[in-house]
PDB file of C-alpha atoms in Angstrom:
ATOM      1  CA  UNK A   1     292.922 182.170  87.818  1.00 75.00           C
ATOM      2  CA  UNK A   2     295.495 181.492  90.028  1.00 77.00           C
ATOM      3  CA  UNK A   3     297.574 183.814  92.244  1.00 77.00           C
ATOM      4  CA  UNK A   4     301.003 183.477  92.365  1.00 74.00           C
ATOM      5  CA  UNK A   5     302.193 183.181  96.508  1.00 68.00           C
ATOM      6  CA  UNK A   6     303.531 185.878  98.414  1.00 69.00           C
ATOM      7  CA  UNK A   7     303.135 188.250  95.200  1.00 80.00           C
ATOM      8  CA  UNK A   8     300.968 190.245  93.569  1.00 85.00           C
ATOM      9  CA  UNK A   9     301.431 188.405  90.155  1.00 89.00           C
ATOM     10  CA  UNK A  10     298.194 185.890  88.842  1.00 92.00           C
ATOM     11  CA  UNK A  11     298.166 183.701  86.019  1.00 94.00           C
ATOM     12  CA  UNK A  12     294.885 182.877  83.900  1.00 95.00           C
ATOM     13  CA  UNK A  13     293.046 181.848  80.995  1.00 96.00           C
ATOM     14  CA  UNK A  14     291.645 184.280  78.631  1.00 97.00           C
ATOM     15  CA  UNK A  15     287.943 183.976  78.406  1.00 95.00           C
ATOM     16  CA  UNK A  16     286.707 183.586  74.633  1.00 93.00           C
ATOM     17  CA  UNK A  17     285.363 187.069  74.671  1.00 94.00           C
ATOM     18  CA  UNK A  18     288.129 189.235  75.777  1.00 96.00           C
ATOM     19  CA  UNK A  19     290.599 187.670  73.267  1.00 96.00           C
ATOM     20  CA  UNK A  20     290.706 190.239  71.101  1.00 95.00           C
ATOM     21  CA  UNK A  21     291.507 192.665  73.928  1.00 96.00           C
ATOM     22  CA  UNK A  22     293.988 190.611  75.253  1.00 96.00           C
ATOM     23  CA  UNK A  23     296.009 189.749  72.600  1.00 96.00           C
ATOM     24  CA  UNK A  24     296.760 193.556  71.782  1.00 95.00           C
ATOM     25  CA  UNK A  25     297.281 193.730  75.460  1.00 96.00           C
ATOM     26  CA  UNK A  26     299.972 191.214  75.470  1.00 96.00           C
ATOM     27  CA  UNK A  27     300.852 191.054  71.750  1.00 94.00           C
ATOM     28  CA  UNK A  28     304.700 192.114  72.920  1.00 95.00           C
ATOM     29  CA  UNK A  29     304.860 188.666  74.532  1.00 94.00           C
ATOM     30  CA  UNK A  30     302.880 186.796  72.005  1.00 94.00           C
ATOM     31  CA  UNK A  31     305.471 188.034  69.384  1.00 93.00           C
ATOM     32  CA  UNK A  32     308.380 186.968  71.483  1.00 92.00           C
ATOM     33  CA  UNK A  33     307.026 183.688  71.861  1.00 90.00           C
ATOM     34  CA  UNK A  34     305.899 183.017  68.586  1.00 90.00           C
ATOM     35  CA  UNK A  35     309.191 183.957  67.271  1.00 88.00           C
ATOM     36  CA  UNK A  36     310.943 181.535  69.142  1.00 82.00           C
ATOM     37  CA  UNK A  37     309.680 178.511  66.949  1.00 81.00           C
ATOM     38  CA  UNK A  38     310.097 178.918  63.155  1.00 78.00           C
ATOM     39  CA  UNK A  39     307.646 176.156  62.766  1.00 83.00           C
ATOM     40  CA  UNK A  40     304.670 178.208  63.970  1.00 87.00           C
ATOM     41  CA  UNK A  41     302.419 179.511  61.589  1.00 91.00           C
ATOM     42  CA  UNK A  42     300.900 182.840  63.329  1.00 91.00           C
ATOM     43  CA  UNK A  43     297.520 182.876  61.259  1.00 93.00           C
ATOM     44  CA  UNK A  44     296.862 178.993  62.151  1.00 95.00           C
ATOM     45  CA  UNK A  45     297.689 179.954  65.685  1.00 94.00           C
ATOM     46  CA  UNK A  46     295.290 183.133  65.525  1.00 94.00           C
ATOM     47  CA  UNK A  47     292.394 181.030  63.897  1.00 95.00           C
ATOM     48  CA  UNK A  48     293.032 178.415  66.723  1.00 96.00           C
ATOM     49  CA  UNK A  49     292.349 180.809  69.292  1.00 96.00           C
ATOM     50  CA  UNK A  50     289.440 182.184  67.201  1.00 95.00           C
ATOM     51  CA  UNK A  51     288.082 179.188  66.986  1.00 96.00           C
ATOM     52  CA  UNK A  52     288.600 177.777  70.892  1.00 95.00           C
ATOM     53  CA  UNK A  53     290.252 174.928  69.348  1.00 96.00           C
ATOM     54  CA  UNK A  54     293.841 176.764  71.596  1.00 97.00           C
ATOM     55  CA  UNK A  55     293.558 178.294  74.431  1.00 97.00           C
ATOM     56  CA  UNK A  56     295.211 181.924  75.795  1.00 97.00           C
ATOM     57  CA  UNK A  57     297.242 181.757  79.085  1.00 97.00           C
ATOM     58  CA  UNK A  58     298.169 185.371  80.345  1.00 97.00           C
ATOM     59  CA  UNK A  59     300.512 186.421  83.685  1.00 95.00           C
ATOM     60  CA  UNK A  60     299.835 190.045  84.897  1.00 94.00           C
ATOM     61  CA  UNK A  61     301.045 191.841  88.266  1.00 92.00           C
ATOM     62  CA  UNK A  62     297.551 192.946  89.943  1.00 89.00           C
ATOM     63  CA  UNK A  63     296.897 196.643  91.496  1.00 83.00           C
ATOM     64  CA  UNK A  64     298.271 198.452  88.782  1.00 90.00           C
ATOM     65  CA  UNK A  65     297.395 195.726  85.938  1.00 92.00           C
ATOM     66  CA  UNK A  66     301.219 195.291  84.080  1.00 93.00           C
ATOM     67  CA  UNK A  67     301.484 192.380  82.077  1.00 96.00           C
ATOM     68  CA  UNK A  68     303.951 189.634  82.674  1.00 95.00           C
ATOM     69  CA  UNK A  69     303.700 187.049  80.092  1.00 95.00           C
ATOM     70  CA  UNK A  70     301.659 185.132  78.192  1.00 96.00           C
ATOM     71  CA  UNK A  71     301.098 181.604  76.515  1.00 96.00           C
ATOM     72  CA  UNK A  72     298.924 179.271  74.634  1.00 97.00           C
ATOM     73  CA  UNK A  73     297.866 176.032  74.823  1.00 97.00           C
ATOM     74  CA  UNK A  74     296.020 173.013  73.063  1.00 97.00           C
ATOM     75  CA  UNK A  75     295.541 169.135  73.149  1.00 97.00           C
ATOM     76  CA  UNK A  76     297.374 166.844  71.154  1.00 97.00           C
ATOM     77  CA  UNK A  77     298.088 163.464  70.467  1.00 97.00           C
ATOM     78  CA  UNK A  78     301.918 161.662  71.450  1.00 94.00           C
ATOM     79  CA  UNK A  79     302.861 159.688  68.872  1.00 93.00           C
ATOM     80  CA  UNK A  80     301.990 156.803  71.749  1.00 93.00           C
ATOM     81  CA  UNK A  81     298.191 157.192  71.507  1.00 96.00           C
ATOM     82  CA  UNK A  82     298.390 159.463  74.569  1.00 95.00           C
ATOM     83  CA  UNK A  83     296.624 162.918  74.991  1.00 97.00           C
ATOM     84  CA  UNK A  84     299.004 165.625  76.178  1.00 97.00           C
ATOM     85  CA  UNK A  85     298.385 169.891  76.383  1.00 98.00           C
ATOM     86  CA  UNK A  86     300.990 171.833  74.420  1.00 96.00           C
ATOM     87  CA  UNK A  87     302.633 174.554  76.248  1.00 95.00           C
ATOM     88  CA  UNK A  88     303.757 176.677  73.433  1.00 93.00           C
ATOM     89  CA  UNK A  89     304.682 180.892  72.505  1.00 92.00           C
ATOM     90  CA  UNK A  90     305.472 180.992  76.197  1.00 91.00           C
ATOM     91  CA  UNK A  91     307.784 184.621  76.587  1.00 91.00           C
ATOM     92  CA  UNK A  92     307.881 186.581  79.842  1.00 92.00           C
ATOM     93  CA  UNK A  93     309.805 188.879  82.458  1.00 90.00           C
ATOM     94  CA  UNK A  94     310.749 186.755  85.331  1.00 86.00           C
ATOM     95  CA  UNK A  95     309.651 183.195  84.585  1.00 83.00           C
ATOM     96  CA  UNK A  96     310.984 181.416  87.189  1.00 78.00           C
ATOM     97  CA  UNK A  97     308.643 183.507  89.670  1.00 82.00           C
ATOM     98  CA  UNK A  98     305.347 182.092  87.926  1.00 85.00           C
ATOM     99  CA  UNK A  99     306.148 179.419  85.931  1.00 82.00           C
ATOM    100  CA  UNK A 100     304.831 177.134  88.359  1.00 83.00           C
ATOM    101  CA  UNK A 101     301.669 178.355  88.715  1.00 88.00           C
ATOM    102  CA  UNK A 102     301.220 177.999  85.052  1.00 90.00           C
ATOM    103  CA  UNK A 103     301.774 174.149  85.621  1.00 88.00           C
ATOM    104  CA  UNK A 104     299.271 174.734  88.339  1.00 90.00           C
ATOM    105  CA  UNK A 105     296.833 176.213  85.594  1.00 94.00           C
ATOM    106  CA  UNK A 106     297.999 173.743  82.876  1.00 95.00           C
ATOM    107  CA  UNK A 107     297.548 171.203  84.915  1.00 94.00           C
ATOM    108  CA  UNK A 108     294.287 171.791  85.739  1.00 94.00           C
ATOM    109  CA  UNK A 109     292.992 172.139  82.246  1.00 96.00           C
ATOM    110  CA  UNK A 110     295.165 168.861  81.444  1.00 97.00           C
ATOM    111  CA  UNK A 111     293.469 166.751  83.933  1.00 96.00           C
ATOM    112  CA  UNK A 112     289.879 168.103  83.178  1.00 95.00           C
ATOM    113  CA  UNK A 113     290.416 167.492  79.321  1.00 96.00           C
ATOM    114  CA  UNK A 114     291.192 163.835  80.442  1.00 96.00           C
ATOM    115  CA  UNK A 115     295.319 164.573  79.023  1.00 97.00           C
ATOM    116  CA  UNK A 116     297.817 162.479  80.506  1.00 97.00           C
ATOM    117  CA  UNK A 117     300.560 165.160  80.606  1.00 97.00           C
ATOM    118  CA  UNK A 118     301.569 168.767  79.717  1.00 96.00           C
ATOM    119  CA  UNK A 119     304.567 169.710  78.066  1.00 95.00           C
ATOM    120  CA  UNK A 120     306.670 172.660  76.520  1.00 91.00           C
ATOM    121  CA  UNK A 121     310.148 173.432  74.824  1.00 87.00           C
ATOM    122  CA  UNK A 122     312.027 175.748  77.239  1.00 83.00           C
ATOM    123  CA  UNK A 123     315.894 176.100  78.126  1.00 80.00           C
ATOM    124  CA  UNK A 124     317.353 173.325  80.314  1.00 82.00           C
ATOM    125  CA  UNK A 125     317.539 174.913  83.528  1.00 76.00           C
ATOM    126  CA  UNK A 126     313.764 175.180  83.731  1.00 69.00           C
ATOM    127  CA  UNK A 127     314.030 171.393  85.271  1.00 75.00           C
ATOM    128  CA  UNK A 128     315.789 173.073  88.251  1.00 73.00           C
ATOM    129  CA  UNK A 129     312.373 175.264  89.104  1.00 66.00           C
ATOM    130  CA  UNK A 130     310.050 172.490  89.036  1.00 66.00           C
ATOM    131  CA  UNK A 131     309.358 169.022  90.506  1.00 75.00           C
ATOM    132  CA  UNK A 132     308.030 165.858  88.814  1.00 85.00           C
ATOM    133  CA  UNK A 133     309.292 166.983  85.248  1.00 89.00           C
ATOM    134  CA  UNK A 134     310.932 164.796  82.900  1.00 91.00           C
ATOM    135  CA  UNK A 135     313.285 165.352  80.334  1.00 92.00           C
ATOM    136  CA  UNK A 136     311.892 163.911  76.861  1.00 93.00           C
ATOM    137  CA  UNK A 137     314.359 165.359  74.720  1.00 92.00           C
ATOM    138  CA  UNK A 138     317.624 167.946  74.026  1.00 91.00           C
ATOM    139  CA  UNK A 139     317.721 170.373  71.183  1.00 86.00           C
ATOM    140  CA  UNK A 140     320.879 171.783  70.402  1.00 83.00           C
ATOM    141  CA  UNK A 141     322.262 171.329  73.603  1.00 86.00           C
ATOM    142  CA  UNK A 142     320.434 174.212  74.366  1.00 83.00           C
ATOM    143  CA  UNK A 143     316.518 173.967  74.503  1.00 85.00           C
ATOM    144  CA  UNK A 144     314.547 170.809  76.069  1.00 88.00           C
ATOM    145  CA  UNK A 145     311.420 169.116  75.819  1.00 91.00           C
ATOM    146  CA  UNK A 146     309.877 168.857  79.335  1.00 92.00           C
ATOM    147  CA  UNK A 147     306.663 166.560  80.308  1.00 94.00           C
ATOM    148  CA  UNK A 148     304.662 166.924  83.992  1.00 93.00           C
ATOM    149  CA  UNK A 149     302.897 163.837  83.935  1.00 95.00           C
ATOM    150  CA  UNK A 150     298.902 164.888  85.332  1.00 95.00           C
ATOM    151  CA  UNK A 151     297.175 161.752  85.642  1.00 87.00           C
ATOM    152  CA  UNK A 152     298.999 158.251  86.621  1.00 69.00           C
TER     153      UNK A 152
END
């Protein structure tokens, strides 16, 4: 878990046993997310999850508990050989005030799992809120793919 600074916002992973619970909890934000890529089949990504093979990411606002947003996560393979974690379904209220703590988390797991990098489709100004990021690709002049590189 990591807390966001000077809020009361934290960002975390979902522990294998309170999936269930959490993804009703944040379903609203899973939904959003998932929706967002046509390519995503939602029972593979649920069976993931089941199966630890992905990994839930959750924001929430502490003292009362609201949730913020929510995310998942897995290792793949570049088509370069290199291992990378997939930032994927990410949907929220006010990204730009925790995104970088979830490259803080991501990162983390990343350079624990022995990944090179993280990366995740998002709109193009998210390289404006973080540092290190590189640009791999443009979609639609719109939507970008974005790579933190972990470990050198």
């Amino acid at each position: 878990m990591i807390r966001v600074a000077n809020s009361r916002v934290e960002v975390a992973w979902v522990p294998k046993r309170q999936l269930t619970e959490a993804l009703q909890v944040f379903e609203p934000f899973l939904s959003e997310g998932l929706q967002q890529d046509p390519d995503l089949d939602v029972d593979e990504v649920l069976t993931d999850l089941i199966k630890g093979e992905a990994k839930l990411g959750i924001v929430y606002e502490i003292d009362p508990f609201t949730p913020q947003g929510a995310w998942i996560s897995d290792l793949r393979e570049s088509a370069e050989g290199k291992t990378f974690v997939s930032i994927y379904a990410l949907a929220g209220r006010e990204p730009n005030k925790w995104g970088g703590a979830i490259g803080e988390l991501v990162g983390r797991f990343a350079r624990d799992s022995g990944a090179y990098s993280y990366r995740w489709y998002g709109r193009l100004g998210w390289i404006k809120f973080a540092k290190g990021i590189k640009l791999l690709e443009t979609v639609n002049n719109r939507v970008g793919l974005f790579e933190k590189v972990v470990i050198q």
